[in-house]
Short mmCIF file of C-alpha atoms and ligand atoms in Angstrom, two decimals:
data_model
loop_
_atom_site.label_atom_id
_atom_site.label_comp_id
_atom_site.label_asym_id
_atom_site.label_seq_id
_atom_site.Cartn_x
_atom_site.Cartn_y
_atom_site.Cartn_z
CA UNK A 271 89.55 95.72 76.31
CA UNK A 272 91.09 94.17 79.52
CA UNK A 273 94.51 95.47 80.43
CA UNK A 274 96.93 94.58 82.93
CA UNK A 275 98.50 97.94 84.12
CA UNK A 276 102.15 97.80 85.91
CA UNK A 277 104.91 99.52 86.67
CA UNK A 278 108.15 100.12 88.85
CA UNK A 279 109.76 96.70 88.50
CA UNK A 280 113.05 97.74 89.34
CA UNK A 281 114.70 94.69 88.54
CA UNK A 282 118.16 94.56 89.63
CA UNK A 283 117.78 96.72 93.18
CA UNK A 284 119.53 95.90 95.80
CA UNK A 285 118.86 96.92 99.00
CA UNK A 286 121.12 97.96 101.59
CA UNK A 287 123.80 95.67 99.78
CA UNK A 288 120.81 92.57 99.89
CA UNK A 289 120.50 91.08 96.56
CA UNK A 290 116.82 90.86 95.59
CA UNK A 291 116.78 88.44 92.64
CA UNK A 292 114.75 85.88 94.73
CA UNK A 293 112.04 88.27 95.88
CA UNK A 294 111.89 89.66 92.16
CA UNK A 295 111.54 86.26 90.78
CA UNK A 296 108.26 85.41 93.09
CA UNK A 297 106.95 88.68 92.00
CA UNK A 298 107.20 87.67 88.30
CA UNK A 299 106.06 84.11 89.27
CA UNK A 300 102.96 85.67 90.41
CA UNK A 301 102.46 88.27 87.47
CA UNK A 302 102.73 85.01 85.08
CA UNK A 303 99.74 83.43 87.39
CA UNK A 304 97.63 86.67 87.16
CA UNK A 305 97.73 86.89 83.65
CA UNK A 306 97.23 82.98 83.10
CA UNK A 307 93.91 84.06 85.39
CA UNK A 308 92.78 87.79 84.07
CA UNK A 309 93.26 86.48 80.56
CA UNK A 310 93.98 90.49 79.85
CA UNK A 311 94.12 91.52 76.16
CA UNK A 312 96.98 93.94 77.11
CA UNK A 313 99.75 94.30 79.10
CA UNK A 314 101.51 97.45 80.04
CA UNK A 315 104.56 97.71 81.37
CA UNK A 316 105.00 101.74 82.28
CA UNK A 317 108.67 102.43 83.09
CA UNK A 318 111.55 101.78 85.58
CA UNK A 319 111.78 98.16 84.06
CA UNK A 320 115.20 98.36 85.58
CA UNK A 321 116.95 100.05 88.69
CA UNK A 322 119.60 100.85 86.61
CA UNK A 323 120.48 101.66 83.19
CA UNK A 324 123.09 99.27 83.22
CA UNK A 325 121.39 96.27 84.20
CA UNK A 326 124.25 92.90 84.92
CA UNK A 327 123.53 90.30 82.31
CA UNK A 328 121.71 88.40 84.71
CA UNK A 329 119.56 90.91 85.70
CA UNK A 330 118.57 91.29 81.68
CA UNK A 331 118.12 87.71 81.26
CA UNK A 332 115.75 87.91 84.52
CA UNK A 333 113.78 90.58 81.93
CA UNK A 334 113.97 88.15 79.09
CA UNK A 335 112.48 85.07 80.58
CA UNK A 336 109.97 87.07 82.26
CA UNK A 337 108.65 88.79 78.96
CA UNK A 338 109.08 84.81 77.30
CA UNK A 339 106.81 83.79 80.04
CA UNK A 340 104.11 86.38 80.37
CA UNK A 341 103.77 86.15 76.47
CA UNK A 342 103.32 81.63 76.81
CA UNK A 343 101.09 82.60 79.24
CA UNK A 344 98.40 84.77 76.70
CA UNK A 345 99.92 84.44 73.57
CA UNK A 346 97.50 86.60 71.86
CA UNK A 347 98.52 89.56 74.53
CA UNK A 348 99.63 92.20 73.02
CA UNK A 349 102.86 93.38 75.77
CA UNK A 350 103.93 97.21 75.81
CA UNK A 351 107.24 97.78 77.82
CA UNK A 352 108.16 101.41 77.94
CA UNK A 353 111.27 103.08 79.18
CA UNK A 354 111.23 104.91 82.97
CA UNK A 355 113.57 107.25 83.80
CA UNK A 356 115.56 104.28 85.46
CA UNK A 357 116.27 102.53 82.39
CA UNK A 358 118.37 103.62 79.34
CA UNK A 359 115.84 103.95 76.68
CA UNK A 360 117.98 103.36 73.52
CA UNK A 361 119.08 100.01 75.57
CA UNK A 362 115.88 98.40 76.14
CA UNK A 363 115.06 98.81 72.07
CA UNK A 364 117.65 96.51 71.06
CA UNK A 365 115.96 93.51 71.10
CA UNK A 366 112.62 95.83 69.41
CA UNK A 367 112.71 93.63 66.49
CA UNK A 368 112.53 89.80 67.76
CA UNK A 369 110.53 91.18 70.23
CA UNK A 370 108.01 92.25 68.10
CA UNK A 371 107.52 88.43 66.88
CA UNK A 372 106.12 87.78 70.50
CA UNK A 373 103.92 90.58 70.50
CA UNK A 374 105.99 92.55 72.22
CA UNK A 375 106.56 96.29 71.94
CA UNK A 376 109.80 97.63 73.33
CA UNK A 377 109.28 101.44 73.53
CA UNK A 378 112.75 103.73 75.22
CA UNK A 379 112.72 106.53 73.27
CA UNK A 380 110.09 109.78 72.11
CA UNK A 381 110.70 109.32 68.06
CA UNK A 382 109.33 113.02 67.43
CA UNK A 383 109.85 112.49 63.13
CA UNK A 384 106.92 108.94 63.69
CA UNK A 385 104.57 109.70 66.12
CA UNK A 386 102.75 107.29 64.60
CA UNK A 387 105.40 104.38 66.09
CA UNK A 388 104.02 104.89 69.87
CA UNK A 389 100.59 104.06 68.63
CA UNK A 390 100.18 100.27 68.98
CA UNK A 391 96.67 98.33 67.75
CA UNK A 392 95.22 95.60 70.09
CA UNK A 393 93.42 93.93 67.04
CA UNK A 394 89.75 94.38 67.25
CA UNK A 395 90.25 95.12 70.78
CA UNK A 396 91.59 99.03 70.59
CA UNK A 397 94.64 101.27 70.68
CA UNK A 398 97.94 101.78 73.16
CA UNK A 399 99.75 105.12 72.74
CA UNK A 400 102.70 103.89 74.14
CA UNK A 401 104.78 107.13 75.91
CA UNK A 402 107.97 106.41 77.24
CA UNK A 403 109.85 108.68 80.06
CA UNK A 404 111.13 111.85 78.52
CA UNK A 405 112.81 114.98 80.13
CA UNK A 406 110.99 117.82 78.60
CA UNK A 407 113.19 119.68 76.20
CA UNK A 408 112.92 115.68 74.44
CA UNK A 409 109.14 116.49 74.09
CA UNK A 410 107.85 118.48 71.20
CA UNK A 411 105.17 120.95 72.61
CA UNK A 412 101.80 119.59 72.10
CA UNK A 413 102.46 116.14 71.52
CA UNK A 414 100.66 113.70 73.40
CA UNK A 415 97.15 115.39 72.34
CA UNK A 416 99.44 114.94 68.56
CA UNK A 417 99.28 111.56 69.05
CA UNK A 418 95.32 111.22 70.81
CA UNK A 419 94.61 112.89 67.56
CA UNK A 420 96.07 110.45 65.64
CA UNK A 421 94.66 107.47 67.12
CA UNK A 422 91.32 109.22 66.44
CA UNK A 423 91.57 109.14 62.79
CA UNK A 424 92.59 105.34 63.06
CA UNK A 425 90.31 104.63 65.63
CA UNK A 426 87.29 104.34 63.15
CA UNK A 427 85.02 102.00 65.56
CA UNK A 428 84.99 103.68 68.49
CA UNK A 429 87.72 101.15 70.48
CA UNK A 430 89.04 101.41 73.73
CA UNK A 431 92.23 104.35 74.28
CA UNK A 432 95.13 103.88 76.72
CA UNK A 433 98.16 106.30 76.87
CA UNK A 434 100.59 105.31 78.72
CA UNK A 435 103.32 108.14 80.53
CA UNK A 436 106.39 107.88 83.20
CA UNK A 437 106.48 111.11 85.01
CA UNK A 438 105.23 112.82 87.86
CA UNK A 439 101.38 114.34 88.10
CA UNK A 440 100.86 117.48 89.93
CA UNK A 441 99.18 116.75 92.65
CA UNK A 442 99.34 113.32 93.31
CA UNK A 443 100.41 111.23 96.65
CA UNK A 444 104.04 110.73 96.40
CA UNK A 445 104.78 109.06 99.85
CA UNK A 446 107.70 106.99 100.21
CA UNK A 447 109.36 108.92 97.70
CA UNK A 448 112.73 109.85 99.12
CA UNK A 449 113.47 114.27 98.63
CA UNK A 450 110.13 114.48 97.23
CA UNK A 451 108.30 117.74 97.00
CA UNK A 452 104.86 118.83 95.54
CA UNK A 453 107.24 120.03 92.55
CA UNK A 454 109.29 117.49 92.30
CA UNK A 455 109.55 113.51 92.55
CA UNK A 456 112.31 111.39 92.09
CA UNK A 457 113.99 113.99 89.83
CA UNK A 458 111.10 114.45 88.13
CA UNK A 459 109.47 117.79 87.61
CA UNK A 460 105.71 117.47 88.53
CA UNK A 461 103.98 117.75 85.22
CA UNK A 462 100.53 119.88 84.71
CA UNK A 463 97.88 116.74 83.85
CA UNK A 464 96.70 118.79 80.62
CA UNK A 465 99.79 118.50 79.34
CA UNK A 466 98.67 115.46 78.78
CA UNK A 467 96.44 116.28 76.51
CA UNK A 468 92.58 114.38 76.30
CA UNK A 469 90.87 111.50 73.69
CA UNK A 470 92.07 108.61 75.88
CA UNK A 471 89.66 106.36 78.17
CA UNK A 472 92.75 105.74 81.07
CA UNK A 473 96.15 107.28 81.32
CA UNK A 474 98.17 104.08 82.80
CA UNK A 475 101.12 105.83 84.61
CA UNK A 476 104.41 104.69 86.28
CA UNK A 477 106.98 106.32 88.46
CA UNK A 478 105.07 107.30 91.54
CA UNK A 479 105.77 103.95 93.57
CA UNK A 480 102.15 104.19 96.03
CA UNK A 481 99.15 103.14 93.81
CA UNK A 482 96.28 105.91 93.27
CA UNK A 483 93.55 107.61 91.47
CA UNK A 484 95.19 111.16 90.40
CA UNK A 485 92.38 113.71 90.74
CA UNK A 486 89.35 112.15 92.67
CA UNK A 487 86.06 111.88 90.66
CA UNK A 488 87.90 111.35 87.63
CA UNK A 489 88.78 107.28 87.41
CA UNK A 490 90.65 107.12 84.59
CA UNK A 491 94.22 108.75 85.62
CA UNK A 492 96.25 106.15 87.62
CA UNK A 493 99.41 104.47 89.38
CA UNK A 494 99.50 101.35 89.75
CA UNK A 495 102.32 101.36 92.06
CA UNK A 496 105.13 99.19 92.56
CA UNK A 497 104.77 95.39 92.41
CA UNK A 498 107.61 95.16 95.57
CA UNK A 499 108.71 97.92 97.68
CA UNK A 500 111.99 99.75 96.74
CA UNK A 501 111.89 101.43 100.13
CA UNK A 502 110.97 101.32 103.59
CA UNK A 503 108.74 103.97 103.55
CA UNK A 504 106.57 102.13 101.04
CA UNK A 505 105.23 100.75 103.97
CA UNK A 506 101.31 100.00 102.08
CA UNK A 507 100.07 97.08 99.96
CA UNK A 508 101.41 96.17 96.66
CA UNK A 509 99.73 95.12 93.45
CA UNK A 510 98.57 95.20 89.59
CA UNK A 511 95.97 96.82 88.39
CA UNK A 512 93.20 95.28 85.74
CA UNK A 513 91.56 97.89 84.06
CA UNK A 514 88.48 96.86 82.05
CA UNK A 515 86.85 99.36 79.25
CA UNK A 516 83.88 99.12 76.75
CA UNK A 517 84.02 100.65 74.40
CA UNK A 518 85.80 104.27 73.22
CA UNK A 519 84.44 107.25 76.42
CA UNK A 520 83.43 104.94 78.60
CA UNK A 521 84.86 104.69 82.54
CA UNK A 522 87.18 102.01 83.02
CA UNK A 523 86.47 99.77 85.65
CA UNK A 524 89.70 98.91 87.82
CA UNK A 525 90.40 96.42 90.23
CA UNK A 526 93.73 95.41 91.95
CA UNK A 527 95.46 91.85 92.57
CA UNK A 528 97.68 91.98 95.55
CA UNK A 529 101.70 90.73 95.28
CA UNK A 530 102.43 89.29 98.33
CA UNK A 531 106.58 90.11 99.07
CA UNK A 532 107.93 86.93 100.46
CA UNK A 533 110.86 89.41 101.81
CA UNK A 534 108.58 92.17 103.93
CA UNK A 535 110.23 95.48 104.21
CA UNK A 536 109.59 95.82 108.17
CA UNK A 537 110.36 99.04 110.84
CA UNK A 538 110.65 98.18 113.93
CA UNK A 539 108.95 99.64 116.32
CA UNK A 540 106.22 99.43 113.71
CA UNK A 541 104.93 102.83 114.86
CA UNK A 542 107.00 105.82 115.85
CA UNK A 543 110.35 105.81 117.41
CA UNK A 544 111.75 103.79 120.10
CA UNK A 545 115.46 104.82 122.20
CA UNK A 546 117.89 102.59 121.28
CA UNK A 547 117.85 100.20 123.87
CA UNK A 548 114.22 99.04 123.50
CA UNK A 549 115.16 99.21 119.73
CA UNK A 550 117.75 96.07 120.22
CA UNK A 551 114.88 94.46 122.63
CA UNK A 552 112.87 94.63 119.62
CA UNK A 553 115.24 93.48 117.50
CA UNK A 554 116.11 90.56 119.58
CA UNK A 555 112.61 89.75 120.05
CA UNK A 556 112.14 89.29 115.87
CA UNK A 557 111.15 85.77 115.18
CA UNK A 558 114.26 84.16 113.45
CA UNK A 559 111.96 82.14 110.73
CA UNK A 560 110.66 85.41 108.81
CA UNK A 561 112.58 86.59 106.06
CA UNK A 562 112.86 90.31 106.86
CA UNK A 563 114.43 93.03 105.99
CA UNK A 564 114.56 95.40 109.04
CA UNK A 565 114.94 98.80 109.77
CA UNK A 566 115.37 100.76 113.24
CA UNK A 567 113.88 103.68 113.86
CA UNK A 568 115.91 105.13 116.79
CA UNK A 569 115.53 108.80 118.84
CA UNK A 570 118.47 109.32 120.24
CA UNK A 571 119.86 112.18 122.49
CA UNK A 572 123.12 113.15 121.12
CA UNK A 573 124.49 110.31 118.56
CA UNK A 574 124.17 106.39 118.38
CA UNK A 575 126.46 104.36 120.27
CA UNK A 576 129.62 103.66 118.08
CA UNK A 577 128.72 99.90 118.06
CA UNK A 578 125.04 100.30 117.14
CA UNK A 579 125.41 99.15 113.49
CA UNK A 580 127.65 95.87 114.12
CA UNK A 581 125.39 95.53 117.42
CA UNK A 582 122.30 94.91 115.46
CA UNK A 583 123.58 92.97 112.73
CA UNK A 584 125.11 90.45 115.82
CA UNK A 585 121.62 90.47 117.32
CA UNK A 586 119.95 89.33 113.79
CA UNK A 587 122.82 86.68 113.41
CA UNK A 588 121.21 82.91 112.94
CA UNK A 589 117.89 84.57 111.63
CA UNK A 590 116.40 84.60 108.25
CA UNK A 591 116.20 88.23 109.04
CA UNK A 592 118.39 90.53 108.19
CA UNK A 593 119.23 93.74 109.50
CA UNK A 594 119.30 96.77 107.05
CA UNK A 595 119.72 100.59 108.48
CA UNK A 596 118.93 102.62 111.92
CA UNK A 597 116.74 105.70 110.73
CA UNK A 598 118.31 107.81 113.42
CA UNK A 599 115.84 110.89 114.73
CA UNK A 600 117.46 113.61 117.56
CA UNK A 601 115.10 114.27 120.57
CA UNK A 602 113.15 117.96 119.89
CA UNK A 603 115.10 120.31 122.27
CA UNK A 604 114.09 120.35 125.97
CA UNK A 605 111.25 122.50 125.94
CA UNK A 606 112.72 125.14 128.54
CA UNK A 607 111.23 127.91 129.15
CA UNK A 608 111.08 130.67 126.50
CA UNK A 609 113.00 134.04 126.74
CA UNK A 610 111.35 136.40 125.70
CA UNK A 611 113.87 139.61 124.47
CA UNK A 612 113.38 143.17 123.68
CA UNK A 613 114.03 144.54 120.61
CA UNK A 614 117.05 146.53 122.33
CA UNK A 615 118.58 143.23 123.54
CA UNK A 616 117.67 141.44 120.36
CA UNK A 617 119.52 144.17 118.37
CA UNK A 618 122.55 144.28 120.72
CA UNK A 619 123.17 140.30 120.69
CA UNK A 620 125.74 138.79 118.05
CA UNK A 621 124.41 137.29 114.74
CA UNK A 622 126.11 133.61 116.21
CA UNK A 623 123.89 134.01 119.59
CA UNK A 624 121.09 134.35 117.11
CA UNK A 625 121.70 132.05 115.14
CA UNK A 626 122.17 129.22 117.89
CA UNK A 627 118.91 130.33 119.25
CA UNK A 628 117.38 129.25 115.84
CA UNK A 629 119.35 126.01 115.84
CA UNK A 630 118.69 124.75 119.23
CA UNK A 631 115.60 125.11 119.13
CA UNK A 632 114.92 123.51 115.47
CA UNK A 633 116.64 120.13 117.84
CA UNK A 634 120.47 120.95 116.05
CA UNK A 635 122.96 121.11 118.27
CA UNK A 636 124.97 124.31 117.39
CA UNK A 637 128.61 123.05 118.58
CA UNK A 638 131.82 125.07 118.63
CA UNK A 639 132.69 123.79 114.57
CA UNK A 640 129.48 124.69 113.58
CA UNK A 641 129.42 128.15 115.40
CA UNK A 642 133.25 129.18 113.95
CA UNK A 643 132.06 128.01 110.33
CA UNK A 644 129.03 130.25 110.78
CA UNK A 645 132.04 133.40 112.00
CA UNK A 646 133.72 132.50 109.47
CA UNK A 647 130.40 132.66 106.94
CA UNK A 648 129.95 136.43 109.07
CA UNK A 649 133.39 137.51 108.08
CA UNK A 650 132.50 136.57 104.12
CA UNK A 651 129.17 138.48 104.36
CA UNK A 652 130.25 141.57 105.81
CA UNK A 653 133.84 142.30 103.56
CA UNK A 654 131.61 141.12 100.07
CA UNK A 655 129.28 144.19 101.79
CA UNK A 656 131.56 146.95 102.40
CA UNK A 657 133.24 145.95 98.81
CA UNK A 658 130.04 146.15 97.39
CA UNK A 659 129.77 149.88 99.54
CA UNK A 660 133.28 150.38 97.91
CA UNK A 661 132.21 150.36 94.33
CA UNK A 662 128.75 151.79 94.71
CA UNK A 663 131.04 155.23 96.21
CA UNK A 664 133.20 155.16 93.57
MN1 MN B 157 110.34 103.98 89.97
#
């Protein structure tokens, strides 16, 4: 069974206020070629079909005539579109039915009463267990090894098993994730992999936007990654993944097809930080005939200049590029030289003294607002304490 693994489409983004329906198109352009190519049997679609969960009406017909295309492309394809935890999942069933005349399996939501309606048949080729994003109260305990044991009973000549999932993996490489955390991605609790149950040949996951391998040594647990970049910090390559398997327990063999973004995401200076004068050099510099989207990365002293925002968008005027956001850094403190205290003088100074200390030299500058907000914050801490000393007496 040869499968074309995606995920992360996330039609309808904009970016920095930049509509994106061009880019998005090429990107589909190019899935339709790699599929005329690959010739896959499958093609999985694993979440975040949309930004939002209330996609404009062009933005759904941009879904529509992509699905209509993909399917002329390999008729015989059998197409699996789950719900991410972008999209509304009763939404993207809607159209379930005359979808399913095209081969097409819209899957939003976890029916816990028919299990048996996430397992899909690739005839004569294997089985999809098509799992859509779900918090996890929505998920019954035990149920994606439920629904590998299923497949088992059907799966009478030893065929090919994909299961498909949108969440997070503990453990896996989550960069240019915004707030992310080894417990948590995108809002999305990191999930233990056993969870997950066993029985299948590849676990074809979505959500985490850089592509990978979760757990080294054992190929069969992957992102594929977003198709375009939905940040700046998604600064690697992009692609699809085709996964090929023999036959039921053996190793999939996976290779990736590149997307090239006619729109690159770029930071300039590519590496690092630059102040905010060789920042505009740099920005002035950009040749005017690439379509860019740019980004500053700026380390400043104290703050920007008030002008810096309409400055750069003047300096990107008559170019295809166009100017996005400065990713403002403060300096670290001046390194001066420590001071050491004793634990007399340490106990004798005020908790603000200490607690400007701290912030300085974490690079925050500890003004007079800040420092009455923290008195303030003093005063609240020390009358909740003698109340508290108040009832304990009594
Ligand atoms: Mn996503």
């Amino acid at each position: 069974m040869k499968i074309l693994h995606t995920s992360d489409w996330h039609l309808g983004h904009i970016l920095y206020n930049y509509d994106r329906t061009q880019e998005q198109l090429c990107m589909l352009e190019q899935m339709v070629n790699i599929v005329k190519e690959q010739k896959p049997d499958v093609f999985l679609l694993c979440g975040d079909v949309y930004h939002t969960p209330q996609p404009s009406a062009a933005v759904q017909t941009m879904l529509t005539n992509a699905l209509l295309n993909i399917h002329k492309a390999q008729p015989n394809m059998v197409i699996v579109v789950t719900a991410g935890n972008h999209d509304s999942g009763t939404k993207l069933e809607i159209f379930q039915a005359p979808w399913r005349e095209l081969n097409v399996y819209a899957i939003g939501q976890v029916e816990k009463e028919h299990p048996e309606e996430h397992i899909v048949e690739v005839p004569g080729k294997g089985y999809v267990i098509a799992v859509p994003y779900s918090t996890e109260r929505n998920l019954p305990e035990g149920f994606f090894q439920q629904l590998t044991s299923l497949t088992e009973e059907l799966n009478l000549k030893g065929l090919p098993v994909v299961m498909t999932a949108h969440t997070t993996i503990g453990g896996c490489d989550f960069r240019g994730h915004d707030h992310a955390t080894e417990m948590t991605v995108g809002g999305i609790d990191a999930t233990d992999l056993a969870l997950l149950g066993d029985g299948y040949d590849y676990l074809a996951l979505g959500h985490i936007h850089h592509e990978q391998f979760v757990h080294s040594g054992k190929h069969k647990v992957r992102y594929c990654g977003t198709p375009l970049p939905v940040s700046f910090d998604e600064s690697y390559t992009h692609s699809v993944s085709i996964v090929e398997i023999g036959k039921h327990g053996d190793t999939p063999n996976v290779e990736k097809k590149e997307i090239i973004n006619p729109h690159p995401l770029v930071t300039l200076p590519t590496e690092g930080f630059a102040t905010w004068e060789e920042a505009t050099v740099l920005l002035s510099k950009f040749p005017a005939d690439i379509p860019a989207y740019i980004r500053l990365n700026v380390e400043i002293d104290n703050f920007l200049p008030l002008e810096a925002q309409t400055e750069a968008s003047q300096l990107t005027e008559g170019k295809q590029c166009r100017f996005c956001c400065i990713n403002a850094r403060r300096k670290a403190a001046q390194q001066t030289e420590a001071k050491m205290l004793s634990v007399q003088e340490f106990q004798a100074e005020e908790p603000v003294e200490i607690a400007k200390r701290f912030a300085e030299d974490t690079g925050i500058d500890f003004d007079s607002e800040m420092q009455d907000m923290f008195r303030e914050l003093m005063t609240m801490v020390n009358e909740d304490a003698r109340n508290e000393e108040r009832r304990t007496k009594e």
